[in-house]
């Protein structure tokens, strides 16, 4: 039953994917991309990947859509029409793409089937991760254990990728604060949705709850699905919602650009510092067991701290990027 | 049995190449980035599919469950999702700058302006 | 006996909710302009959500899941009409005028000419 | 250790030969592979917060120099000796992530950190002129992040970890190139971003398929476990995806089309840095993956590798050199020459012999010296010339004779004239090709023809720099030292002298390259 439902979702996903490529209206394409993300998230959930589903929904369907829409507002909504709809080059591209897809499908027949317990993925490393999570780290969520401790170095790299993207966008577009005189009076342009009563009131009602959810996801990541990335995205979403409702300027006065920069850098440094503490206390980088007398307790501390670092950096970067985009719109 | 066991991978193949087609065939820069997102999402699907185990649950150890799907592919894809959004954000930042400088986001028009 | 009654009631609610959502979907496809489409989408959406969640609540019985479903319902009832309102207001602000009279019966491309 | 209740670690950190010598002075020696990545990584967020003028540059340069010092110590420690390994978080190898510094990675580390240090050191004025001061902290932060990414790839022994750091380096490189003053930098970066991400994602698909069949991500573990499934379709497909993906990143002909514009429109200093190491890092991963993981297991792999890549290498050499002859822009000329030089490295590797690999790896080092030096000289030229068009630099040799002399030295090294570093690797390459039999003679012919082409395009630059007018009139009005920033002048000559030094007395890179080649062919040192 679940498998059939999965197949149904994936078929929808395939159709959505083709529609995304086919449509000339970029706005429609972005919306369909959001739908595709949600379909993928649902499929992930069926495939037992609750953490990934949550992340895909928050980042793929949420943040990514907001960024695309922000970019579309500043560029154009439609692809330009091509004169020749079917040229030889596009036929050639279509042919190559089709052939490669067939080759990939041809290769699948040698692959382990879905859910096969004897597949190398299940047989080789997985039992060790499950057992060690139980014995050495002692938290219920094995995904968090692998993410934060066993492969914590990958996660550090990932935080650095996010940080790099933040640095890059701010370098390219300038910060939200710098392109506008500080303390400018609220004008039509940067007033957000101030004149719309219903969204504003509802937004005020919801923002605290979204923030609460963000913190819950942040600190509950060891016990259920969640963790720094998801929490960072959710917290950023609440700030972005505030900026949409109350205007850019208000949002920047609540969390100024300097604080956002400090968040970007500080979160990464916090992660790094926890790792370096491992070296200083006589073990290897990112070994949390030396952080406390009891190694298991040390692991808990380490995971808690680095998840905080991740959350801070992700929130800082996403809010900064949003401001950088939004500042262009009003400038 | 092949259909049920391999369907996920087939969809991965089709989605991967659908996204790739958008990247190579569409001249609109935003459309290219949308294609890139789709292209990367297909890879996520491939990884998550291989982590699933028949009759297992999400690798969160509560009471009762004994068989867990593999946490490792999930961790890898968490990383990959974040990498993907980072690339998209930087790409969109570039698109905005290109729009400023060239007044267009169509690849052939930009190339036309670059040729003196 | 009681169980069967609850089960039947829940399935009826689920089915009704599903039908509602289906009608909404057809409406979005068939209606002529943005406002009527939104009309179709938002009303049936809220109604469908209420029915489906009530149906699941009956399935779940008295448990923590029911409370969570209740919270989700409240959230949906707050946000989905608000989103529809914001969307319509922005459309109006952006200059999309509601179609009235004859133009309602024309297709998109005809109306533009 | 206080960590009780932990499983035993079989792979303890091994101290190498240098331990007895260095350990008393360097208590952190076992941590060096990690510190190599951490120094630039942790410095990058700091740099972002340093706003006063020049401070960001100074901090970035300091971090880069420190990374270079670490690389030197690592190279001296591992040369001809067992590799250094490091278990991040103390989790044993296939479960946790392992870092591994062997001769091949040590050589690459020297190239990366050296290139970064010299270009940053000499690049202050040039970059300060190209970038508004408010944006400098972002730029230098991105520079360190690019360095982090390259270094992270070089020390990692985990397939997925390599992907993560590849993305760090790519995103940061996009920023470095986008800092160029010309708007064409933006469209060039966008093309690079698309092709680079496609390349990285292909690589991700490839390691996904290998992971599916072997269940592991650690390269050494993968190499062992893959032998059971070596000839299955997914592994063949994975080999294809990985090779194509990394070929995109390494700008192997015909997937090089992002490279010329990206190099041409980046800030001059960034071009020098990226030209010296960006594509080589991708080539490094390609060689590592193909030789260590795939070569010995898939029965036909060696044949396929040579069969597909050798024609591409030859075409790349000829086309790259040919286009370079007709380029009018100095930076594009050098960029196309890079395409040809990547062809040399690939040609050496595609011989699938120890001698061939040795030549390829040595050429990575020597080409970095030559091309990095040439681009630095371009940066020096552009402090007085309006652009890097050949007409614009006409007669510049009379204005700045010493800088021009450095250009000639690096150019001779690029051509492969005896006495320079470039000669050695070409000599090795020719020797390796001659061992290859009848086809080898043809390959030697290709190398000779393309070297002649290199003579032609370097001569074109020399010709216009010496004999065309433009700078001839005011040659005396402004002395060279006033025109070229002293730091840049010093950096240029450090690289030029290195080209000469490593052409005469280059024990270290040759020894590293030789044992790296042995390592790749499966003979432990």
GROMACS .gro file of N, CA and C in nm, chain A residues 103-104 106-107 109-112 120-121 124-125 128-129 136 149-151 153-154 156-158 160-161 163-164 167-168 170-175 261 264-265 268-269 272 276 279 281-287 289-290 293 295 299, chain D residues 1-2 4-7 31 34 37-38 42 45 48 86-91 94-97 99 131 135 138-139 141 145 158 160-161 164-165 168 171-172 175 178-179 209 211-217 221 225 232-234 237:
model
  330
  103UNK      N    1   2.020   0.492  -2.045
  103UNK     CA    2   2.139   0.423  -1.991
  103UNK      C    3   2.127   0.409  -1.840
  104UNK      N    4   2.083   0.519  -1.775
  104UNK     CA    5   2.069   0.512  -1.628
  104UNK      C    6   1.966   0.406  -1.591
  106UNK      N    7   1.887   0.148  -1.771
  106UNK     CA    8   1.948   0.017  -1.802
  106UNK      C    9   2.035  -0.030  -1.685
  107UNK      N   10   2.106   0.067  -1.625
  107UNK     CA   11   2.194   0.030  -1.514
  107UNK      C   12   2.116  -0.014  -1.391
  109UNK      N   13   1.893  -0.223  -1.349
  109UNK     CA   14   1.855  -0.363  -1.334
  109UNK      C   15   1.957  -0.443  -1.255
  110UNK      N   16   2.078  -0.392  -1.242
  110UNK     CA   17   2.176  -0.459  -1.157
  110UNK      C   18   2.174  -0.408  -1.014
  111UNK      N   19   2.086  -0.312  -0.985
  111UNK     CA   20   2.091  -0.250  -0.853
  111UNK      C   21   2.008  -0.330  -0.754
  112UNK      N   22   2.040  -0.317  -0.624
  112UNK     CA   23   1.955  -0.379  -0.523
  112UNK      C   24   1.815  -0.319  -0.532
  120UNK      N   25   2.415  -0.367   0.012
  120UNK     CA   26   2.537  -0.325   0.083
  120UNK      C   27   2.513  -0.205   0.173
  121UNK      N   28   2.425  -0.113   0.130
  121UNK     CA   29   2.399   0.005   0.211
  121UNK      C   30   2.348  -0.036   0.348
  124UNK      N   31   2.655  -0.300   0.535
  124UNK     CA   32   2.793  -0.266   0.571
  124UNK      C   33   2.803  -0.170   0.690
  125UNK      N   34   2.764  -0.045   0.673
  125UNK     CA   35   2.788   0.053   0.780
  125UNK      C   36   2.669   0.071   0.874
  128UNK      N   37   2.644  -0.065   1.240
  128UNK     CA   38   2.737   0.001   1.332
  128UNK      C   39   2.682   0.134   1.377
  129UNK      N   40   2.628   0.213   1.283
  129UNK     CA   41   2.575   0.345   1.320
  129UNK      C   42   2.461   0.331   1.420
  136UNK      N   43   2.711   0.469   2.237
  136UNK     CA   44   2.814   0.570   2.260
  136UNK      C   45   2.758   0.711   2.268
  149UNK      N   46   2.798   1.392   1.493
  149UNK     CA   47   2.919   1.336   1.553
  149UNK      C   48   2.998   1.247   1.457
  150UNK      N   49   2.938   1.138   1.410
  150UNK     CA   50   3.016   1.045   1.328
  150UNK      C   51   3.068   1.112   1.201
  151UNK      N   52   2.983   1.190   1.138
  151UNK     CA   53   3.027   1.263   1.019
  151UNK      C   54   3.015   1.414   1.043
  153UNK      N   55   3.234   1.632   1.049
  153UNK     CA   56   3.323   1.712   0.965
  153UNK      C   57   3.253   1.752   0.835
  154UNK      N   58   3.174   1.659   0.780
  154UNK     CA   59   3.091   1.692   0.664
  154UNK      C   60   2.999   1.809   0.696
  156UNK      N   61   3.037   2.035   0.921
  156UNK     CA   62   3.113   2.160   0.928
  156UNK      C   63   3.132   2.216   0.787
  157UNK      N   64   3.167   2.127   0.693
  157UNK     CA   65   3.182   2.170   0.555
  157UNK      C   66   3.054   2.231   0.501
  158UNK      N   67   2.944   2.171   0.540
  158UNK     CA   68   2.814   2.217   0.493
  158UNK      C   69   2.784   2.357   0.547
  160UNK      N   70   3.004   2.568   0.620
  160UNK     CA   71   3.093   2.658   0.547
  160UNK      C   72   3.035   2.688   0.409
  161UNK      N   73   2.970   2.589   0.347
  161UNK     CA   74   2.907   2.615   0.217
  161UNK      C   75   2.800   2.724   0.232
  163UNK      N   76   2.778   2.948   0.463
  163UNK     CA   77   2.847   3.073   0.494
  163UNK      C   78   2.903   3.134   0.366
  164UNK      N   79   2.962   3.048   0.281
  164UNK     CA   80   3.019   3.098   0.155
  164UNK      C   81   2.910   3.159   0.068
  167UNK      N   82   2.835   3.497   0.207
  167UNK     CA   83   2.942   3.591   0.172
  167UNK      C   84   2.930   3.630   0.025
  168UNK      N   85   2.904   3.531  -0.059
  168UNK     CA   86   2.897   3.557  -0.203
  168UNK      C   87   2.784   3.651  -0.239
  170UNK      N   88   2.624   3.861  -0.046
  170UNK     CA   89   2.647   3.996   0.007
  170UNK      C   90   2.755   4.068  -0.074
  171UNK      N   91   2.855   3.994  -0.122
  171UNK     CA   92   2.957   4.056  -0.205
  171UNK      C   93   2.896   4.105  -0.336
  172UNK      N   94   2.810   4.022  -0.395
  172UNK     CA   95   2.754   4.058  -0.526
  172UNK      C   96   2.653   4.171  -0.516
  173UNK      N   97   2.566   4.163  -0.416
  173UNK     CA   98   2.452   4.255  -0.413
  173UNK      C   99   2.468   4.367  -0.312
  174UNK      N  100   2.566   4.357  -0.225
  174UNK     CA  101   2.574   4.455  -0.116
  174UNK      C  102   2.475   4.417  -0.008
  175UNK      N  103   2.495   4.468   0.111
  175UNK     CA  104   2.404   4.431   0.219
  175UNK      C  105   2.275   4.510   0.208
  261UNK      N  106   2.560   3.971   1.025
  261UNK     CA  107   2.696   3.932   0.989
  261UNK      C  108   2.761   3.856   1.103
  264UNK      N  109   2.631   3.511   1.108
  264UNK     CA  110   2.692   3.425   1.006
  264UNK      C  111   2.828   3.375   1.050
  265UNK      N  112   2.912   3.470   1.095
  265UNK     CA  113   3.047   3.433   1.133
  265UNK      C  114   3.047   3.357   1.265
  268UNK      N  115   2.949   2.976   1.259
  268UNK     CA  116   3.056   2.893   1.204
  268UNK      C  117   3.169   2.880   1.305
  269UNK      N  118   3.203   2.993   1.369
  269UNK     CA  119   3.313   2.990   1.465
  269UNK      C  120   3.278   2.904   1.586
  272UNK      N  121   3.336   2.555   1.489
  272UNK     CA  122   3.479   2.530   1.484
  272UNK      C  123   3.539   2.524   1.624
  276UNK      N  124   3.769   2.249   1.798
  276UNK     CA  125   3.905   2.276   1.845
  276UNK      C  126   3.919   2.240   1.992
  279UNK      N  127   4.065   1.916   2.031
  279UNK     CA  128   4.212   1.910   2.019
  279UNK      C  129   4.278   1.957   2.147
  281UNK      N  130   4.169   1.960   2.447
  281UNK     CA  131   4.152   1.869   2.559
  281UNK      C  132   4.218   1.734   2.534
  282UNK      N  133   4.301   1.727   2.430
  282UNK     CA  134   4.386   1.610   2.416
  282UNK      C  135   4.331   1.500   2.328
  283UNK      N  136   4.230   1.529   2.248
  283UNK     CA  137   4.183   1.426   2.157
  283UNK      C  138   4.186   1.482   2.015
  284UNK      N  139   4.103   1.428   1.926
  284UNK     CA  140   4.102   1.477   1.789
  284UNK      C  141   3.998   1.586   1.770
  285UNK      N  142   4.008   1.653   1.654
  285UNK     CA  143   3.910   1.755   1.618
  285UNK      C  144   3.772   1.691   1.615
  286UNK      N  145   3.675   1.762   1.670
  286UNK     CA  146   3.535   1.720   1.672
  286UNK      C  147   3.510   1.594   1.755
  287UNK      N  148   3.602   1.559   1.844
  287UNK     CA  149   3.572   1.452   1.938
  287UNK      C  150   3.508   1.516   2.061
  289UNK      N  151   3.366   1.361   2.314
  289UNK     CA  152   3.360   1.284   2.439
  289UNK      C  153   3.451   1.342   2.545
  290UNK      N  154   3.548   1.426   2.506
  290UNK     CA  155   3.637   1.482   2.607
  290UNK      C  156   3.581   1.611   2.667
  293UNK      N  157   3.331   1.487   3.179
  293UNK     CA  158   3.389   1.370   3.244
  293UNK      C  159   3.336   1.242   3.182
  295UNK      N  160   3.196   1.047   2.876
  295UNK     CA  161   3.201   1.067   2.731
  295UNK      C  162   3.064   1.081   2.666
  299UNK      N  163   2.934   1.392   2.446
  299UNK     CA  164   2.873   1.389   2.313
  299UNK      C  165   2.746   1.473   2.310
  561UNK      N  166   4.355   0.835   2.785
  561UNK     CA  167   4.233   0.899   2.733
  561UNK      C  168   4.120   0.880   2.832
  562UNK      N  169   4.042   0.980   2.840
  562UNK     CA  170   3.929   0.969   2.931
  562UNK      C  171   3.810   0.901   2.866
  564UNK      N  172   3.616   0.654   2.802
  564UNK     CA  173   3.588   0.514   2.830
  564UNK      C  174   3.459   0.475   2.758
  565UNK      N  175   3.441   0.345   2.744
  565UNK     CA  176   3.321   0.298   2.676
  565UNK      C  177   3.327   0.319   2.526
  566UNK      N  178   3.448   0.351   2.476
  566UNK     CA  179   3.459   0.368   2.331
  566UNK      C  180   3.518   0.243   2.271
  567UNK      N  181   3.483   0.214   2.148
  567UNK     CA  182   3.543   0.102   2.081
  567UNK      C  183   3.689   0.132   2.053
  591UNK      N  184   4.814   1.655   1.452
  591UNK     CA  185   4.693   1.727   1.410
  591UNK      C  186   4.713   1.806   1.282
  594UNK      N  187   4.464   1.809   0.996
  594UNK     CA  188   4.340   1.879   1.030
  594UNK      C  189   4.363   2.030   1.031
  597UNK      N  190   4.342   2.233   0.714
  597UNK     CA  191   4.210   2.281   0.670
  597UNK      C  192   4.158   2.388   0.765
  598UNK      N  193   4.184   2.367   0.895
  598UNK     CA  194   4.119   2.454   0.994
  598UNK      C  195   4.171   2.597   0.991
  602UNK      N  196   3.878   2.863   0.980
  602UNK     CA  197   3.836   2.942   1.094
  602UNK      C  198   3.874   3.089   1.079
  605UNK      N  199   3.568   3.340   0.872
  605UNK     CA  200   3.465   3.421   0.938
  605UNK      C  201   3.522   3.544   1.008
  608UNK      N  202   3.577   3.829   0.768
  608UNK     CA  203   3.452   3.896   0.729
  608UNK      C  204   3.422   4.015   0.819
  646UNK      N  205   4.436   1.083   0.976
  646UNK     CA  206   4.375   1.153   1.089
  646UNK      C  207   4.228   1.116   1.092
  647UNK      N  208   4.183   1.072   1.209
  647UNK     CA  209   4.042   1.036   1.219
  647UNK      C  210   3.966   1.148   1.285
  648UNK      N  211   3.883   1.215   1.209
  648UNK     CA  212   3.809   1.328   1.264
  648UNK      C  213   3.710   1.275   1.366
  649UNK      N  214   3.709   1.335   1.484
  649UNK     CA  215   3.619   1.293   1.590
  649UNK      C  216   3.659   1.160   1.650
  650UNK      N  217   3.775   1.110   1.613
  650UNK     CA  218   3.824   0.981   1.662
  650UNK      C  219   3.733   0.865   1.628
  651UNK      N  220   3.655   0.879   1.525
  651UNK     CA  221   3.574   0.764   1.482
  651UNK      C  222   3.655   0.686   1.381
  654UNK      N  223   3.609   0.352   0.827
  654UNK     CA  224   3.498   0.360   0.730
  654UNK      C  225   3.374   0.425   0.791
  655UNK      N  226   3.368   0.439   0.924
  655UNK     CA  227   3.249   0.495   0.987
  655UNK      C  228   3.258   0.646   0.997
  656UNK      N  229   3.370   0.691   1.047
  656UNK     CA  230   3.390   0.836   1.052
  656UNK      C  231   3.461   0.882   0.927
  657UNK      N  232   3.499   1.009   0.926
  657UNK     CA  233   3.568   1.063   0.809
  657UNK      C  234   3.718   1.060   0.837
  659UNK      N  235   4.106   1.171   0.724
  659UNK     CA  236   4.192   1.256   0.642
  659UNK      C  237   4.319   1.178   0.613
  691UNK      N  238   3.862   4.647  -0.622
  691UNK     CA  239   3.745   4.626  -0.537
  691UNK      C  240   3.717   4.747  -0.451
  695UNK      N  241   3.368   4.619   0.014
  695UNK     CA  242   3.347   4.479  -0.022
  695UNK      C  243   3.469   4.392  -0.001
  698UNK      N  244   3.449   4.079   0.232
  698UNK     CA  245   3.380   3.966   0.172
  698UNK      C  246   3.473   3.893   0.076
  699UNK      N  247   3.548   3.971  -0.001
  699UNK     CA  248   3.632   3.909  -0.102
  699UNK      C  249   3.743   3.825  -0.039
  701UNK      N  250   3.745   3.701   0.258
  701UNK     CA  251   3.684   3.587   0.323
  701UNK      C  252   3.659   3.477   0.220
  705UNK      N  253   3.799   3.096   0.189
  705UNK     CA  254   3.707   2.983   0.175
  705UNK      C  255   3.746   2.898   0.055
  718UNK      N  256   3.761   1.069   0.192
  718UNK     CA  257   3.623   1.026   0.197
  718UNK      C  258   3.550   1.085   0.076
  720UNK      N  259   3.241   1.146  -0.010
  720UNK     CA  260   3.139   1.249   0.004
  720UNK      C  261   3.197   1.378   0.061
  721UNK      N  262   3.292   1.362   0.152
  721UNK     CA  263   3.358   1.480   0.207
  721UNK      C  264   3.425   1.561   0.096
  724UNK      N  265   3.166   1.780  -0.057
  724UNK     CA  266   3.131   1.897   0.023
  724UNK      C  267   3.237   2.008   0.004
  725UNK      N  268   3.364   1.969   0.012
  725UNK     CA  269   3.467   2.072  -0.001
  725UNK      C  270   3.481   2.121  -0.144
  728UNK      N  271   3.244   2.396  -0.149
  728UNK     CA  272   3.298   2.514  -0.082
  728UNK      C  273   3.391   2.587  -0.177
  731UNK      N  274   3.188   2.747  -0.487
  731UNK     CA  275   3.111   2.869  -0.456
  731UNK      C  276   3.206   2.985  -0.431
  732UNK      N  277   3.314   2.959  -0.357
  732UNK     CA  278   3.406   3.068  -0.328
  732UNK      C  279   3.476   3.114  -0.455
  735UNK      N  280   3.273   3.358  -0.647
  735UNK     CA  281   3.280   3.492  -0.591
  735UNK      C  282   3.409   3.560  -0.634
  738UNK      N  283   3.374   3.668  -0.988
  738UNK     CA  284   3.272   3.772  -1.008
  738UNK      C  285   3.321   3.908  -0.961
  739UNK      N  286   3.433   3.913  -0.889
  739UNK     CA  287   3.486   4.042  -0.846
  739UNK      C  288   3.551   4.120  -0.959
  769UNK      N  289   2.610   0.592  -0.675
  769UNK     CA  290   2.600   0.458  -0.734
  769UNK      C  291   2.705   0.364  -0.676
  771UNK      N  292   2.837   0.395  -0.382
  771UNK     CA  293   2.794   0.371  -0.244
  771UNK      C  294   2.683   0.267  -0.241
  772UNK      N  295   2.593   0.274  -0.338
  772UNK     CA  296   2.483   0.179  -0.343
  772UNK      C  297   2.536   0.036  -0.357
  773UNK      N  298   2.644   0.021  -0.435
  773UNK     CA  299   2.694  -0.114  -0.461
  773UNK      C  300   2.795  -0.160  -0.356
  774UNK      N  301   2.859  -0.067  -0.286
  774UNK     CA  302   2.959  -0.109  -0.189
  774UNK      C  303   2.920  -0.079  -0.046
  775UNK      N  304   2.834   0.017  -0.026
  775UNK     CA  305   2.791   0.051   0.109
  775UNK      C  306   2.891   0.134   0.187
  776UNK      N  307   2.989   0.191   0.122
  776UNK     CA  308   3.088   0.268   0.196
  776UNK      C  309   3.125   0.395   0.120
  777UNK      N  310   3.182   0.491   0.192
  777UNK     CA  311   3.222   0.616   0.130
  777UNK      C  312   3.371   0.641   0.142
  781UNK      N  313   3.836   0.189   0.168
  781UNK     CA  314   3.739   0.083   0.190
  781UNK      C  315   3.665   0.051   0.059
  785UNK      N  316   3.616  -0.303  -0.134
  785UNK     CA  317   3.485  -0.366  -0.148
  785UNK      C  318   3.433  -0.366  -0.291
  792UNK      N  319   2.961  -0.467  -1.255
  792UNK     CA  320   2.816  -0.448  -1.265
  792UNK      C  321   2.787  -0.317  -1.335
  793UNK      N  322   2.664  -0.307  -1.389
  793UNK     CA  323   2.629  -0.186  -1.465
  793UNK      C  324   2.636  -0.058  -1.382
  794UNK      N  325   2.582  -0.057  -1.257
  794UNK     CA  326   2.589   0.070  -1.183
  794UNK      C  327   2.731   0.121  -1.164
  797UNK      N  328   2.846   0.274  -1.484
  797UNK     CA  329   2.780   0.403  -1.499
  797UNK      C  330   2.843   0.506  -1.406
   0.00000   0.00000   0.00000
